[in-house]
Coordinates of C-alpha atoms in Angstrom, one line a residue:
X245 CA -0.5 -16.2 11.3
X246 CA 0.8 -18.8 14.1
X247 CA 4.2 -18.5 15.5
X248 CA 5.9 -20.5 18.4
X249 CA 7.2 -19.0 21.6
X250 CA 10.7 -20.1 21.3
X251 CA 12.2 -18.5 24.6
X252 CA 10.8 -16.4 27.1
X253 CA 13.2 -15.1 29.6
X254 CA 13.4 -12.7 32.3
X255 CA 15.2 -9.1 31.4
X256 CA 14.4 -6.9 34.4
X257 CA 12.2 -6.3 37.1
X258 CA 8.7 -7.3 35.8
X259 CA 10.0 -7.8 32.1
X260 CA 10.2 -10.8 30.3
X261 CA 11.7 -11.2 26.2
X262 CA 9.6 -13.0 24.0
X263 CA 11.5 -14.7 20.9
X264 CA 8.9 -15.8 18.4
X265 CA 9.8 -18.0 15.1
X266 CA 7.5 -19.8 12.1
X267 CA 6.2 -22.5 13.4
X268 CA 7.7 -24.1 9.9
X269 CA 11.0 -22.4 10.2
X270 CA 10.3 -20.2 7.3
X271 CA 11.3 -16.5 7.2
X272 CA 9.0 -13.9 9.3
X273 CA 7.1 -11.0 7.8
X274 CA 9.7 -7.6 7.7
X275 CA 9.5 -5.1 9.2
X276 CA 11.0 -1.5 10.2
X277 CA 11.8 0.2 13.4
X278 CA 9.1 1.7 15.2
X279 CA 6.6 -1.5 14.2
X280 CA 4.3 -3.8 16.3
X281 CA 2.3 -6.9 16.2
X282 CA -0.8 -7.7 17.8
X283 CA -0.3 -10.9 19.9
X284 CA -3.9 -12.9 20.6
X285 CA -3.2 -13.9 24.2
X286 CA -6.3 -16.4 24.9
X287 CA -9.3 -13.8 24.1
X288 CA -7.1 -11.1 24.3
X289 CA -5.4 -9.2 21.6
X290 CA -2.5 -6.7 23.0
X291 CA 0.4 -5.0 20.8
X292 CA 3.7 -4.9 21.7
X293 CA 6.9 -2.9 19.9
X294 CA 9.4 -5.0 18.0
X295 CA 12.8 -4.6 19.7
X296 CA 14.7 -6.9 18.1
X297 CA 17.1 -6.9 14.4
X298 CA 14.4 -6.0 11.3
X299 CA 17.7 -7.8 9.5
X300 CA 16.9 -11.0 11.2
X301 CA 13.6 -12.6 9.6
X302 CA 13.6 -15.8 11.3
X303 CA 12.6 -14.2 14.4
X304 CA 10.5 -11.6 16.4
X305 CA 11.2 -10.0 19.3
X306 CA 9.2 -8.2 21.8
X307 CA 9.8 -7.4 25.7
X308 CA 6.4 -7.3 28.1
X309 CA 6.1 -5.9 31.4
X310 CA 3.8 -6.8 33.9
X311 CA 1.5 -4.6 34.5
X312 CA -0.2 -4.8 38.0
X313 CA -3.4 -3.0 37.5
X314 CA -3.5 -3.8 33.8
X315 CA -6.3 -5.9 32.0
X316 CA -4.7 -8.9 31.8
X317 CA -2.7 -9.6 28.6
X318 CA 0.8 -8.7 30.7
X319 CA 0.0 -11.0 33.6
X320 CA -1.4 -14.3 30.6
X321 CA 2.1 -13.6 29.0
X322 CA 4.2 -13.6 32.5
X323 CA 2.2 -16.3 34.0
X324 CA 0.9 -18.3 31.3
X325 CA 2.7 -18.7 28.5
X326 CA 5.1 -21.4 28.0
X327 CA 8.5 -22.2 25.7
X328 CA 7.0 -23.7 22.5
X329 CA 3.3 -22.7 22.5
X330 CA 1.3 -21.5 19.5
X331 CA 0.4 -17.7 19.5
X332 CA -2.2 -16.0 16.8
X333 CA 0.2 -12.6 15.5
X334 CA -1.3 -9.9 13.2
X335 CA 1.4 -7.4 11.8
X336 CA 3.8 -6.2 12.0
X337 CA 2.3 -3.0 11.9
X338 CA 4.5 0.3 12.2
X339 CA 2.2 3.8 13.2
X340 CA 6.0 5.0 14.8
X341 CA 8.4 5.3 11.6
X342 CA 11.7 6.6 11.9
X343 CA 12.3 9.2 9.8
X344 CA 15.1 11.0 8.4
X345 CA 16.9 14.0 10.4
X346 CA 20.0 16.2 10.9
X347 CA 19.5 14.5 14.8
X348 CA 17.7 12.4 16.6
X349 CA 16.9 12.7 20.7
X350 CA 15.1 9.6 22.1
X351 CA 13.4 9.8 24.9
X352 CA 11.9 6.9 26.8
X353 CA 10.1 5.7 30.2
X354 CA 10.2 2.3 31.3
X355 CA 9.0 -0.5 28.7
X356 CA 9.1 2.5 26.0
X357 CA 12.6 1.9 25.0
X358 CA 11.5 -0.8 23.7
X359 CA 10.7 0.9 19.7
X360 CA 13.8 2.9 20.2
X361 CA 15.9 -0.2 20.4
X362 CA 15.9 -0.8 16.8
X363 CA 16.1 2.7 15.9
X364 CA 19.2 3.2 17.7
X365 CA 20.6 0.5 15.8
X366 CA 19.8 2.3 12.2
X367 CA 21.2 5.7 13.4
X368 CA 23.6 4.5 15.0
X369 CA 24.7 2.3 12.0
X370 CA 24.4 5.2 9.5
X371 CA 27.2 7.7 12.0
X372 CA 23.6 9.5 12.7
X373 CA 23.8 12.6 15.8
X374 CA 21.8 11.0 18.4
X375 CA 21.4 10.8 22.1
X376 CA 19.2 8.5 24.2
X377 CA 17.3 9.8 27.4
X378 CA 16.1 6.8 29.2
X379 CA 14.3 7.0 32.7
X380 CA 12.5 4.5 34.7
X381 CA 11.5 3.5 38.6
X382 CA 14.6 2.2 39.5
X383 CA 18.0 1.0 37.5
X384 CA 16.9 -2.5 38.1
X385 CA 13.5 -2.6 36.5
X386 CA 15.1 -0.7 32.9
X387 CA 15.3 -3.3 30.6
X388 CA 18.3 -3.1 28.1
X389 CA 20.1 -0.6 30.3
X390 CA 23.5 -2.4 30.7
X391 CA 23.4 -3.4 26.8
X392 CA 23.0 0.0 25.8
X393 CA 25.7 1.8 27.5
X394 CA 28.2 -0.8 26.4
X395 CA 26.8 -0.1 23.0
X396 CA 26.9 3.4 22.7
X397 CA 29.2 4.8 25.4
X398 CA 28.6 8.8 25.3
X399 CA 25.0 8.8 24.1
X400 CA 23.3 7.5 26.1
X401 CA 21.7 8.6 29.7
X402 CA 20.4 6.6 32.0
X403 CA 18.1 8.2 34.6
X404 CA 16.0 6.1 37.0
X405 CA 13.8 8.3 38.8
X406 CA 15.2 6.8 42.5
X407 CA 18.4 8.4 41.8
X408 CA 18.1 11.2 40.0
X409 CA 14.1 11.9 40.3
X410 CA 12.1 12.9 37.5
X411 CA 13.8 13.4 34.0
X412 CA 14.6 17.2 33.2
X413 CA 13.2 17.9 30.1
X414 CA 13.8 21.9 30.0
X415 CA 16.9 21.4 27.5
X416 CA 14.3 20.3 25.0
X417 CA 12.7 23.6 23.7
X418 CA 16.3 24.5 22.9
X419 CA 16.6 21.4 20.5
X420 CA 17.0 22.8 17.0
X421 CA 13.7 22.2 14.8
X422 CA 15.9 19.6 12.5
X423 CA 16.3 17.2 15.7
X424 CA 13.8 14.3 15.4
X425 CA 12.4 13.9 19.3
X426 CA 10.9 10.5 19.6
X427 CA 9.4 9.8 22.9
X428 CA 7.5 6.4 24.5
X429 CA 6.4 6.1 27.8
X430 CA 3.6 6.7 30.3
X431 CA 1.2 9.2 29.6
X432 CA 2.5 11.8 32.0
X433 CA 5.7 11.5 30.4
X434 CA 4.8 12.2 26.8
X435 CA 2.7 15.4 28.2
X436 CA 5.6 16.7 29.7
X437 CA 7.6 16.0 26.6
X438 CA 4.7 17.9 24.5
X439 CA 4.6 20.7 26.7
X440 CA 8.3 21.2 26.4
X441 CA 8.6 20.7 22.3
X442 CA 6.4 23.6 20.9
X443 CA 8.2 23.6 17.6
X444 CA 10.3 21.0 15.8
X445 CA 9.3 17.4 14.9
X446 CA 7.9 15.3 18.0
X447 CA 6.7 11.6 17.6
X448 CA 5.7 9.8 20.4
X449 CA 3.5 6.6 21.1
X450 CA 1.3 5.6 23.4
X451 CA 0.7 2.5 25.2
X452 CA -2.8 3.9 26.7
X453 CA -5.7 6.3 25.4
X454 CA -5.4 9.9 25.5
X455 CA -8.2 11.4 27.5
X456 CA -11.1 12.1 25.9
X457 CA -13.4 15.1 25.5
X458 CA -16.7 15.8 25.5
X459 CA -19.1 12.9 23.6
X460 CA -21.8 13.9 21.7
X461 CA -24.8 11.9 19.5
X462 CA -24.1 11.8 15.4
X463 CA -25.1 9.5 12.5
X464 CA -22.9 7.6 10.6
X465 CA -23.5 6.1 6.7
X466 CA -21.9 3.0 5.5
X467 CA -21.3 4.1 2.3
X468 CA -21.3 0.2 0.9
X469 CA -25.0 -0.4 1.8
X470 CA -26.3 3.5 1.9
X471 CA -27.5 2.5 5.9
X472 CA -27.0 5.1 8.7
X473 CA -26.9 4.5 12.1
X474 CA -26.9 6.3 15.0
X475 CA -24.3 6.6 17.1
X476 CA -25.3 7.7 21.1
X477 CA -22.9 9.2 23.7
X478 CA -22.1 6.3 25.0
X479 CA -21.3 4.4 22.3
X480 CA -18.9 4.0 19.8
X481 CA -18.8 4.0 16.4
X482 CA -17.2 1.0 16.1
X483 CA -19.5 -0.9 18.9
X484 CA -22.5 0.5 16.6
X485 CA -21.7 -0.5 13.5
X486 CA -20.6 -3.8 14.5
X487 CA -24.3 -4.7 15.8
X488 CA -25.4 -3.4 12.6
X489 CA -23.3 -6.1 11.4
X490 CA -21.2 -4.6 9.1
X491 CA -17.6 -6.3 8.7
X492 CA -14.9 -4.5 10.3
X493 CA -11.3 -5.0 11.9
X494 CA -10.4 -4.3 15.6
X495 CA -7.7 -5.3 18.4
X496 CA -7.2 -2.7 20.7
X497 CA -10.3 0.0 21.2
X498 CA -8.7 2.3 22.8
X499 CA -7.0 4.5 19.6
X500 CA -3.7 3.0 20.0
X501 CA -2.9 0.4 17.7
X502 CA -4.4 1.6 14.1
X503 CA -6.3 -1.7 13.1
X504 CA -9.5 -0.2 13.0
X505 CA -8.2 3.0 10.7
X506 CA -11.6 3.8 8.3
X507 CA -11.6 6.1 5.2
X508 CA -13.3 8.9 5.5
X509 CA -15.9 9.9 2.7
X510 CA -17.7 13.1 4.0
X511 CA -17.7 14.8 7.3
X512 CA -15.5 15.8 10.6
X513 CA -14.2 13.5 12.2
X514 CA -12.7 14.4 16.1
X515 CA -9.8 12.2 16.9
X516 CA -9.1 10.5 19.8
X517 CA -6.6 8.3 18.7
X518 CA -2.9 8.2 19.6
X519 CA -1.6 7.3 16.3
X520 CA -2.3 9.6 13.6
X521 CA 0.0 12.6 13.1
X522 CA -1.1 16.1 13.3
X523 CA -0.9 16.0 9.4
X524 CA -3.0 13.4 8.9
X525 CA -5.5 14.4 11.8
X526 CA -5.8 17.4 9.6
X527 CA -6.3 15.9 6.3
X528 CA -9.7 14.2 8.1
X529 CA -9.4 11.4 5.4
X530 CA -8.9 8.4 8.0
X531 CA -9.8 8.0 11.4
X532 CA -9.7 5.3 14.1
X533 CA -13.4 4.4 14.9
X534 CA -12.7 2.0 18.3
X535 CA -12.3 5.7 19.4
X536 CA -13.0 8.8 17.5
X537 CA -16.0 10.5 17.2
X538 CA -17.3 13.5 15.2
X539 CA -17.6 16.9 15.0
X540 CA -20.2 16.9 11.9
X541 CA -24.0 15.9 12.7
X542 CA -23.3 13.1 9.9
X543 CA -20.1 11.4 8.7
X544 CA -19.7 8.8 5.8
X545 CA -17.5 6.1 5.9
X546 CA -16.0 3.2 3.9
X547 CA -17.7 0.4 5.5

């Protein structure tokens, strides 16, 4: 769907709010906390987390920061986009959900408090037990700092890494198993955060790939025509069986957004996505194919 850029306006260092509204006025697809949408940004498609009210339907909200050695959608939505243009979304989408918990511990780097923000809200809102861990470069470049302490004086931390240096994250293994740790940031971040939380739930979400193993040659059958393809090393599934010209969906490829998330009718799959769960990597009934490989010599999907 279209939507119009209503404001954009600078937050922090090298963050910029986008406000987005129906180009008609008419309410906005819902959503819950934890959710993103794809925004088209010229022949780009990039995903950014809601941060704004899931109450408030007549607009979106997402915060973008530049990033320097990025691929270009940060720098098109700094540098290009204007009040009142036309923007292709897709979404909202939500592969973060807040769930339910004796207490929550949040946990974010930089532009990763930006899912939390709405979470916070709900907790808060509800007389939930939570705390907030935010760390980033400098107090300057942490977006929604200042509005969160006023907020929620007592639970919240802030920790940029020029004064205090890297965030401790030692307290975390004694967190009881019934505290919720969400966690959003840069990758060496959330492998700290896994390292420390062996037990207990952990959710975390990823704004890049996780590195990938070893890739290896397998077929793959399209169980809607019987064809099989082959899939090399070097490929993809999904760059395969698009030239095989099968239909399928894609924004991201690179396992962090869930558009291209395929049924899986026979074989094992090895994902390399950062958005299934360890519950559903385990079930091996879906997997992300921009990214994912497999294990089997064959595997059969929906397509």
């Amino acid at each position: 769907m279209k939507v119009v850029l209503e404001a954009k306006e600078p937050i922090a260092d090298g963050v910029v709010l986008l406000t987005l509204r129906h180009p008609d006025g008419r309410p906005l697809p819902a959503w819950t906390p934890g959710a993103h949408i794809d925004l088209v940004l010229d022949d780009l498609v990039r995903q950014y987390s809601l941060c704004g009210d899931p109450r408030d339907t007549s607009t979106l909200r997402v915060a973008v920061l530049r990033e320097a050695a990025g691929r270009g959608g940060s720098r098109y939505v700094h540098d290009v986009l204007v009040a009142g243009q036309r923007i292709e979304m897709h979404g909202p989408r939500n592969h973060f959900p807040l769930v339910a918990a004796g207490r929550h511990l949040f946990i974010a780097g930089g532009i990763g408090i930006t899912p939390m923000l709405p979470m916070i809200t709900e907790v808060a809102a509800a007389g939930g037990d939570w705390r907030l861990v935010y760390g980033g470069r400098t107090r300057s470049a942490m977006a929604f700092h200042e509005e969160l302490v006023r907020r929620h004086p007592g639970n919240v931390e802030i920790r940029p890494q020029d004064e205090y240096g890297l965030l401790d994250l030692s307290a975390l293994a004694a967190e009881p198993d019934d505290t919720a740790v969400y966690c959003c940031g840069p990758e060496p971040l959330l492998a700290a955060v896994e390292r420390h939380r062996a037990t207990g739930a952990l959710h975390v979400e990823r704004f890049a790939p996780r590195a990938e193993g070893p890739r290896r040659a397998f077929d793959v059958e399209l169980a809607s025509s019987g064809a099989v393809v082959h899939v090399p090393a070097d490929q993809s599934i999904l760059d395969v069986v698009e030239r095989a010209g099968a239909p399928v969906l894609w924004s991201c490829r690179e396992g962090t957004c869930g558009t291209c998330e395929t049924t899986v009718l026979s074989g094992e799959p090895d994902h390399r996505d950062s958005v299934l769960t360890d519950e559903e990597r385990a079930a091996n009934d879906t997997m992300m194919i921009c990214v994912s490989r497999s294990r089997s010599p064959r595997l059969v999907l929906d397509i």
